[in-house]
Amino acid sequence: MANSFKIKANLVDIKAKEIFPAEICVKDTKIASIHKIEEQQSTFILPGFIDAHVHIESSMVTPLAFSQAACPFGTVATVSDPHEIANVCGIEGIQFMIENSKHAALKIHFGAPSCVPATNFETAGAKIDSAAINTLIQSPDIYYLAEMMNFPGVLHNDPEVLKKIALTQVAGKPIDGHAPGLRGKDAADYIACGISTDHECTTLEEAIEKAQLGMKILIREGSAAKNFEALVPLFAHYSKQIMFCSDDKHPDELIKGHINQLVIRAIDLGYPLFDVLNAACIAPVEHYKLPVGRLQEGDWADFIIVKDLKQFEVIQTYINGTCIAENGLSKEIYHAPMSINNFKRTAISMIDLISKIDKDIKAIDVKTIVALDGQLITEAETISLPVINRAIQTDISKDVLKIVVCSRYENTKPAVAFIKNFGLKTGAIASSIGHDSHNIIAVGVEDDSILNAINILIKNKGGISVCDKKDTFCMPLPIAGLMSDKNAFEAAEEYEILSDKAKALGSTLSAPFMTLSFMALPVIPKLKITDKGLFNVNNFNFTTML
């Protein structure tokens, strides 16, 4: 039976920059007609919100579960990079995401991950070369080349990197960027290669420079990286080049809000309504050529009905002419998927965690990672740490803890270093979400706590864990060691329990597990650690902690 109905509301025409009462006729999946009417209406109808760059895996739930959580907030589509699962399971992981997304109401548009592995400085579970990109980029399920993190490869004319870019250009699809801190000639050369977006700007100056060079700037507000406040002034002069994104959003925050939160904040700051809505609703459709409606006749019937244009409380969310969420509740039914994983690690021992030196001294200067709350970048600091029996110790008085990364793909010796600003007074936390290769990463005070936190993840073949010295708690993530097989609300509840336990141990970070996951990311400055050792991102080489 054909789906046909009419809606009366005040229509927000973003392209024409006008609002008028209208009757919208929907037939099947499309908008058949829009007619202006005389009577003012009590509600507003506008195109749905779009997350212009997100790793759904980072929400720790499947695409279907993500859809259930995001659609009630007015999200109708995402531009999604399956980079995380690709680094673990390769092409098979990407296919898992595509197939699972077909069960979701949310329109999820995947890219071909450009950097698998992200670098040669860590152990990954898969490799996607230019031949694989050529196959992926021609698929109708793939809309773009996902974030080109290997900007040194672009700048130094790496043949494999340039081939991936060229293949995408031949396919007529856009190329996403990832170039934190890149400025001047390097930024210009990077953009000149055809790279069209960046979601990694952390300062207004950097964003303006890249915008002036023609880049689209994605204002990001996720669980770890929060750049909205720094970048929202771009609306003053570069409104046509802005999109909104979350990048990485943990389940506890996803169930509280999505792109709607950025819209509300930008409007509240006084930025023009139509500019803000263009960034949230229209710009991603046009840039990525998405099959998503813009509330025009003949478009897909993807739209939302809200109470007002300040708080944007969503009454209904429609996708392809079907109401899939109403008054904050999803109408989708969740089904647990079949599992997929790549986990070969066996248990580690205490000796793997001891940082021995060959001097019989009481203290030693140690090169230390400095974590920053709300940022993916880190600083580096040399700090004097105590030495007992020739083993370097943590020092909670200086908030310096031990950080460990061990490969999930092979039984190599873990890498050990030290990190500041996690705040734990005792115990340890660990995760099999360790961007980008997703090896096991842990931070803790005592070696036995770190050992327990890591080994319970190995036993479960992935998850997040907390050891409070007495007991060890784990949230299993059976899907690639990245995602729960539960719905978003159940996953959020489990995650909040572990997050609260981490904070009860003293962590002052707003999202300790999210911050932890980025400490192994060797493409974001300045000092990080992979399963192969301490890594200086600025110089792109390994370094020692002494």
XYZ file of C-alpha atoms in Angstrom:
546
model
C 0.000 0.000 0.000
C 1.359 3.433 -0.917
C 2.376 5.677 1.950
C 0.629 9.029 1.433
C -0.030 11.792 3.960
C 0.053 15.559 4.511
C 1.703 17.674 7.192
C 1.028 21.304 8.045
C 3.819 23.235 9.756
C 5.943 26.370 9.436
C 8.459 25.334 6.804
C 12.068 26.402 7.264
C 13.439 26.857 3.753
C 17.170 26.981 4.385
C 18.189 27.646 0.769
C 15.729 30.514 0.306
C 16.292 31.752 3.857
C 12.615 32.095 4.638
C 10.031 30.562 6.966
C 6.393 30.210 5.944
C 3.364 28.091 6.850
C 3.010 25.212 4.416
C 1.270 21.966 3.650
C 3.712 19.225 2.693
C 2.382 16.206 0.806
C 4.399 12.998 1.069
C 3.856 10.102 -1.324
C 5.780 6.889 -0.699
C 9.359 7.971 0.095
C 9.345 11.402 -1.597
C 7.961 14.893 -1.082
C 5.264 15.205 -3.750
C 4.375 18.857 -3.196
C 4.827 21.878 -0.960
C 2.122 24.551 -0.851
C 2.157 27.794 1.074
C -0.879 28.296 3.276
C -2.256 31.278 5.165
C -2.537 30.033 8.755
C 0.554 30.160 10.981
C 1.311 26.775 12.506
C 2.445 25.808 16.000
C 5.347 23.621 14.874
C 8.253 23.886 12.425
C 9.401 21.486 9.730
C 12.992 21.443 8.457
C 15.531 19.058 6.916
C 17.036 16.573 9.359
C 20.476 16.928 10.919
C 23.570 15.231 9.505
C 26.747 14.179 11.300
C 29.383 15.005 8.667
C 32.092 12.780 10.140
C 31.651 9.993 12.661
C 33.189 6.655 13.514
C 30.104 4.729 14.580
C 32.333 2.089 16.170
C 33.450 4.665 18.736
C 29.921 4.768 20.108
C 30.582 1.138 21.115
C 27.374 0.041 19.382
C 26.367 -1.206 15.937
C 24.987 1.048 13.183
C 21.449 -0.147 13.977
C 21.872 0.672 17.673
C 23.408 4.056 16.746
C 20.364 4.796 14.601
C 18.019 4.027 17.497
C 19.840 6.531 19.678
C 20.497 9.342 17.177
C 17.249 9.591 15.204
C 15.083 10.836 18.113
C 17.379 13.923 18.228
C 16.624 14.738 14.605
C 19.584 13.054 12.949
C 18.603 11.594 9.585
C 22.018 10.783 8.119
C 25.705 10.357 8.833
C 28.943 10.440 6.896
C 30.675 7.494 8.527
C 34.262 6.326 8.326
C 34.523 2.566 9.161
C 38.228 3.082 9.729
C 38.189 1.562 13.232
C 36.759 -1.831 12.340
C 38.763 -1.834 9.084
C 41.991 -1.652 11.086
C 40.865 -4.719 13.034
C 39.018 -6.852 10.467
C 39.805 -5.286 7.078
C 37.313 -5.428 4.189
C 35.224 -7.960 6.110
C 34.756 -5.375 8.868
C 33.637 -2.689 6.408
C 31.131 -5.116 4.896
C 29.806 -5.914 8.381
C 29.098 -2.211 8.955
C 27.432 -1.766 5.559
C 25.194 -4.803 5.989
C 24.223 -3.891 9.561
C 23.411 -0.323 8.486
C 20.903 -1.656 5.959
C 18.732 -2.681 8.923
C 18.804 0.887 10.297
C 16.416 3.717 9.454
C 19.268 6.244 9.673
C 20.914 6.938 6.318
C 24.517 5.909 6.954
C 26.992 6.747 4.188
C 30.342 5.003 4.453
C 33.741 6.006 3.140
C 36.678 3.873 2.042
C 39.271 4.002 4.847
C 42.399 5.557 3.369
C 44.888 4.594 6.060
C 44.748 0.932 7.065
C 47.073 0.547 8.796
C 47.187 4.183 9.846
C 50.976 4.048 10.088
C 53.794 1.506 10.084
C 54.532 2.415 13.694
C 51.957 0.066 15.224
C 50.647 -3.428 14.709
C 47.306 -3.501 12.926
C 44.954 -6.326 12.062
C 44.582 -5.622 8.354
C 45.865 -3.764 5.322
C 43.840 -1.929 2.703
C 46.077 -0.995 -0.226
C 45.322 1.006 -3.355
C 44.018 -2.089 -5.152
C 41.460 -2.594 -2.376
C 40.603 1.136 -2.456
C 39.992 0.839 -6.197
C 37.415 -1.890 -5.560
C 35.810 -0.077 -2.611
C 35.584 3.371 -4.176
C 33.635 2.035 -7.154
C 30.976 0.524 -4.899
C 27.650 2.413 -4.651
C 27.848 1.787 -0.891
C 31.008 3.935 -0.650
C 30.622 7.704 -0.956
C 34.110 9.132 -0.385
C 37.733 8.441 0.531
C 37.834 8.696 4.308
C 40.224 10.898 6.234
C 43.699 10.960 4.704
C 45.657 10.882 7.953
C 48.958 10.189 6.268
C 49.604 13.830 5.420
C 53.410 13.246 5.393
C 52.764 10.668 2.655
C 50.779 13.237 0.702
C 53.435 15.921 1.116
C 56.289 13.560 0.220
C 54.509 12.124 -2.819
C 54.203 8.587 -1.522
C 53.148 6.627 -4.636
C 50.608 4.432 -2.805
C 48.990 7.431 -1.085
C 48.782 9.415 -4.322
C 47.304 6.399 -6.114
C 44.465 6.177 -3.565
C 43.742 9.875 -4.080
C 43.853 9.571 -7.873
C 41.517 6.564 -7.903
C 38.998 8.497 -5.832
C 39.189 11.505 -8.131
C 38.588 9.287 -11.174
C 35.511 7.898 -9.390
C 34.315 11.482 -8.866
C 34.057 11.172 -5.106
C 35.335 13.591 -2.426
C 38.402 13.085 -0.253
C 38.346 13.790 3.468
C 41.328 15.303 5.220
C 42.985 14.871 8.578
C 45.804 17.326 9.121
C 46.030 18.582 12.712
C 48.233 21.651 12.998
C 49.233 21.668 9.334
C 49.815 25.269 8.261
C 51.474 27.389 5.603
C 52.876 25.821 2.438
C 52.375 22.302 3.744
C 48.660 22.934 4.234
C 48.394 24.500 0.783
C 50.177 21.554 -0.861
C 48.024 19.055 1.035
C 44.796 20.776 -0.049
C 46.062 21.151 -3.628
C 46.127 17.362 -3.914
C 42.331 17.416 -3.848
C 41.699 16.963 -0.149
C 38.560 18.892 0.644
C 37.756 18.759 4.375
C 39.382 18.815 7.786
C 37.819 17.950 11.138
C 41.076 18.276 13.098
C 41.405 22.056 13.454
C 41.833 23.008 17.099
C 42.391 26.769 16.770
C 40.440 29.439 14.919
C 43.605 30.651 13.196
C 44.301 27.202 11.741
C 40.683 26.821 10.599
C 40.622 30.257 8.935
C 43.853 29.541 7.077
C 42.502 26.247 5.735
C 39.130 27.794 4.891
C 40.880 30.531 2.913
C 42.580 27.771 0.932
C 39.155 26.389 0.030
C 38.735 23.632 2.593
C 35.429 22.737 4.226
C 35.880 22.912 8.000
C 34.039 20.425 10.184
C 33.334 21.776 13.660
C 33.792 18.785 15.920
C 32.304 18.153 19.328
C 32.765 14.562 20.446
C 33.396 12.770 23.709
C 37.149 13.430 23.712
C 37.823 16.214 21.192
C 35.724 19.312 21.776
C 36.498 22.110 19.326
C 33.118 23.862 19.072
C 33.988 26.856 21.244
C 37.255 27.485 19.422
C 35.824 27.168 15.908
C 32.230 28.433 16.051
C 33.343 32.037 15.263
C 33.993 30.745 11.709
C 30.299 31.398 11.099
C 31.075 35.117 10.975
C 32.894 34.888 7.624
C 33.014 31.278 6.417
C 29.485 29.994 7.023
C 29.212 28.306 3.611
C 32.274 26.159 4.366
C 31.131 24.719 7.700
C 29.688 21.365 8.679
C 29.097 19.810 12.110
C 30.442 16.471 13.274
C 30.974 14.369 16.380
C 33.871 12.193 15.113
C 33.822 9.948 18.204
C 30.904 9.860 20.641
C 30.649 7.385 23.479
C 27.270 5.775 24.234
C 26.545 7.693 27.445
C 26.695 10.986 25.533
C 25.032 9.674 22.363
C 21.787 8.893 24.209
C 21.687 12.488 25.508
C 22.026 14.324 22.221
C 23.753 14.557 18.882
C 24.127 17.252 16.192
C 21.059 19.007 17.627
C 23.231 20.084 20.565
C 25.629 21.992 18.289
C 22.732 23.669 16.505
C 21.224 24.817 19.802
C 24.559 26.156 21.055
C 25.358 28.032 17.846
C 21.898 29.638 17.728
C 22.166 30.543 21.407
C 25.443 32.348 20.672
C 23.629 34.516 18.157
C 24.850 33.046 14.866
C 22.321 33.322 12.015
C 19.700 30.585 11.988
C 19.974 29.773 8.285
C 23.791 29.647 8.366
C 23.729 27.224 11.291
C 21.066 25.030 9.701
C 22.948 25.015 6.413
C 25.940 23.556 8.228
C 23.807 20.996 10.040
C 21.372 19.979 7.301
C 22.445 21.009 3.800
C 26.223 21.340 3.409
C 27.003 17.606 3.961
C 24.346 16.580 1.413
C 25.836 18.841 -1.226
C 29.483 18.104 -0.478
C 29.193 14.322 -0.342
C 26.293 14.075 -2.857
C 24.177 12.172 -0.366
C 20.771 10.720 -1.236
C 19.221 12.729 1.602
C 16.280 15.103 1.291
C 16.612 18.886 1.708
C 12.867 19.525 2.067
C 12.284 20.383 -1.582
C 9.675 18.977 -3.954
C 10.879 15.696 -5.419
C 13.382 15.119 -2.593
C 13.467 12.128 -0.313
C 11.064 12.748 2.560
C 13.778 13.160 5.211
C 12.783 15.856 7.669
C 12.047 16.689 11.284
C 9.239 18.490 13.077
C 10.309 20.624 16.040
C 8.517 22.712 18.641
C 10.606 25.843 18.115
C 13.788 27.188 16.528
C 15.730 27.752 19.734
C 15.729 24.477 21.648
C 14.825 22.377 18.587
C 12.892 19.835 20.634
C 12.151 17.129 18.091
C 8.547 15.961 17.917
C 9.003 13.601 14.972
C 11.814 12.374 12.719
C 10.937 11.143 9.228
C 13.251 9.203 6.940
C 12.077 8.178 3.470
C 8.561 9.220 4.414
C 8.321 7.054 7.520
C 8.137 8.410 11.060
C 10.960 6.521 12.743
C 11.108 8.481 16.034
C 8.512 10.418 17.983
C 8.704 12.492 21.174
C 12.202 11.290 22.002
C 11.560 7.601 21.381
C 12.774 5.466 18.492
C 10.349 3.185 16.685
C 13.158 0.927 15.476
C 13.457 -2.605 16.828
C 16.956 -3.684 17.797
C 18.351 -7.053 16.735
C 21.697 -8.292 18.041
C 24.042 -9.024 15.115
C 26.380 -11.924 14.472
C 29.830 -11.249 15.902
C 33.054 -10.492 14.046
C 36.494 -10.199 15.633
C 40.260 -10.461 15.273
C 41.893 -11.179 18.610
C 44.893 -13.480 19.009
C 46.570 -12.241 22.223
C 47.147 -14.517 25.207
C 47.559 -13.348 28.817
C 50.525 -11.199 29.809
C 52.582 -11.543 33.005
C 53.844 -9.114 35.640
C 57.361 -9.091 34.234
C 55.976 -7.560 31.008
C 55.045 -4.385 32.915
C 58.233 -3.606 34.836
C 60.307 -0.659 33.584
C 63.873 -1.678 34.482
C 66.964 0.510 34.232
C 70.594 -0.500 34.590
C 71.425 2.040 37.308
C 71.055 1.681 41.048
C 69.616 5.161 41.693
C 66.672 6.602 43.617
C 65.146 8.801 40.883
C 65.386 9.364 37.142
C 64.119 11.896 34.615
C 61.473 10.345 32.357
C 59.964 11.682 29.132
C 56.236 11.692 29.942
C 53.078 11.945 27.840
C 50.826 14.769 29.069
C 47.143 14.097 28.377
C 44.820 17.077 27.817
C 41.145 16.806 28.728
C 38.923 17.368 25.708
C 41.788 17.097 23.218
C 43.353 14.369 21.089
C 46.705 16.113 21.065
C 49.116 15.629 23.954
C 52.087 17.497 25.310
C 55.425 16.090 26.450
C 57.186 16.792 29.733
C 60.314 15.445 31.415
C 59.514 14.489 35.009
C 61.638 12.995 37.784
C 60.180 9.659 38.941
C 61.210 7.381 41.824
C 63.195 4.212 41.206
C 62.928 1.145 43.473
C 65.063 -1.933 42.842
C 66.042 -0.454 39.482
C 62.385 -0.265 38.397
C 60.800 3.107 37.547
C 57.707 3.786 39.650
C 54.535 5.802 39.208
C 54.123 8.957 41.306
C 50.547 9.901 42.187
C 51.760 13.071 43.934
C 52.766 14.299 40.458
C 49.828 12.547 38.785
C 52.215 10.411 36.720
C 50.997 6.894 36.018
C 52.144 3.968 33.927
C 50.745 3.492 30.429
C 50.942 0.158 28.632
C 50.069 -0.883 25.090
C 50.143 -4.521 24.000
C 49.274 -5.974 20.626
C 45.976 -7.807 20.348
C 47.145 -9.492 17.146
C 50.346 -11.195 18.340
C 52.109 -12.110 21.572
C 54.859 -9.494 21.495
C 56.194 -7.721 24.583
C 54.025 -4.762 25.633
C 55.301 -1.195 25.312
C 55.550 0.660 28.640
C 55.856 4.405 29.321
C 54.474 7.067 31.679
C 51.613 9.537 31.405
C 50.391 12.588 33.319
C 46.908 13.987 34.016
C 44.776 10.836 34.295
C 44.325 11.466 38.014
C 44.007 7.879 39.263
C 45.040 7.493 42.906
C 44.915 3.705 42.775
C 43.925 0.931 40.387
C 43.898 0.882 36.581
C 41.698 1.200 33.516
C 42.135 -0.570 30.173
C 40.509 -0.753 26.760
C 40.735 -2.684 23.504
C 39.704 0.562 21.787
C 43.091 2.102 21.050
C 43.035 4.285 17.958
C 43.844 3.458 15.266
C 44.945 -0.168 15.363
C 42.959 -0.957 18.512
C 45.576 -2.732 20.492
C 45.032 -3.008 24.230
C 45.876 0.173 26.115
C 45.947 0.615 29.890
C 46.797 3.307 32.446
C 47.277 2.589 36.116
C 49.026 3.102 39.413
C 50.071 -0.438 40.437
C 51.418 -3.118 38.123
C 49.097 -5.786 39.525
C 46.058 -3.581 38.822
C 47.261 -2.915 35.268
C 47.852 -6.645 34.782
C 44.335 -7.547 35.922
C 42.721 -4.818 33.812
C 44.541 -6.028 30.684
C 44.105 -9.765 31.181
C 40.343 -9.575 31.681
C 40.129 -7.894 28.271
C 42.239 -10.642 26.740
C 39.952 -13.234 28.328
C 36.875 -11.521 26.833
C 38.587 -10.811 23.495
C 37.891 -7.109 23.872
C 36.142 -4.557 26.036
C 36.831 -1.849 28.584
C 37.796 -2.591 32.172
C 38.478 -1.085 35.590
C 40.510 -2.647 38.376
C 40.131 -0.982 41.770
C 42.966 -3.074 43.251
C 40.498 -5.505 44.847
C 38.048 -6.249 42.021
C 38.133 -6.085 38.242
C 35.107 -5.045 36.188
C 34.633 -5.469 32.441
C 32.235 -4.324 29.745
C 32.709 -6.903 26.953
C 32.824 -5.626 23.358
C 32.446 -8.845 21.367
C 32.107 -7.165 17.951
C 35.710 -6.596 16.836
C 36.628 -5.673 20.417
C 35.011 -2.320 19.579
C 31.251 -2.664 19.851
C 28.695 -4.134 22.207
C 26.032 -6.512 20.902
C 23.468 -4.631 23.016
C 21.359 -1.613 22.138
C 22.661 1.899 22.775
C 20.796 2.392 26.049
C 22.018 -0.885 27.554
C 25.552 -0.174 26.335
C 25.377 3.351 27.759
C 24.326 2.011 31.156
C 27.239 -0.456 31.234
C 29.644 2.207 30.037
C 28.508 4.737 32.648
C 29.076 2.196 35.416
C 32.685 1.670 34.343
C 33.252 5.375 33.686
C 31.976 6.175 37.182
C 34.280 3.528 38.645
C 37.238 5.088 36.810
C 36.328 8.498 38.192
C 35.906 7.009 41.670
C 39.566 5.966 41.443
C 40.418 9.648 41.047
C 40.312 10.331 37.308
C 39.503 13.980 36.661
C 39.010 13.512 32.910
C 35.518 14.116 31.561
C 35.733 10.930 29.448
C 38.638 8.833 30.772
C 38.100 5.890 28.400
C 37.768 8.106 25.345
C 40.932 10.000 26.240
C 42.704 6.696 26.931
C 41.787 5.395 23.479
C 43.626 8.249 21.749
C 46.900 7.923 23.646
C 47.973 5.256 21.143
C 47.239 7.389 18.072
C 50.563 8.137 16.326
C 49.121 10.618 13.824
C 48.058 13.236 16.390
C 50.846 15.289 18.082
C 52.886 15.375 20.188
C 53.932 12.318 22.186
C 52.038 9.013 21.975
C 52.679 5.316 22.571
C 51.953 2.329 20.327
C 52.519 -1.381 20.902
C 55.990 -0.817 19.412
C 57.057 1.941 21.793
C 56.990 5.649 22.675
C 56.440 7.763 19.565
C 57.305 11.385 18.766
C 54.561 12.435 16.319
C 56.182 15.766 15.469
C 59.295 13.987 14.192
C 57.422 10.844 13.114
C 59.861 8.498 14.812
C 60.222 6.390 17.939
C 61.878 7.848 20.978
C 63.047 6.629 24.363
C 61.543 7.727 27.658
C 64.977 8.294 29.222
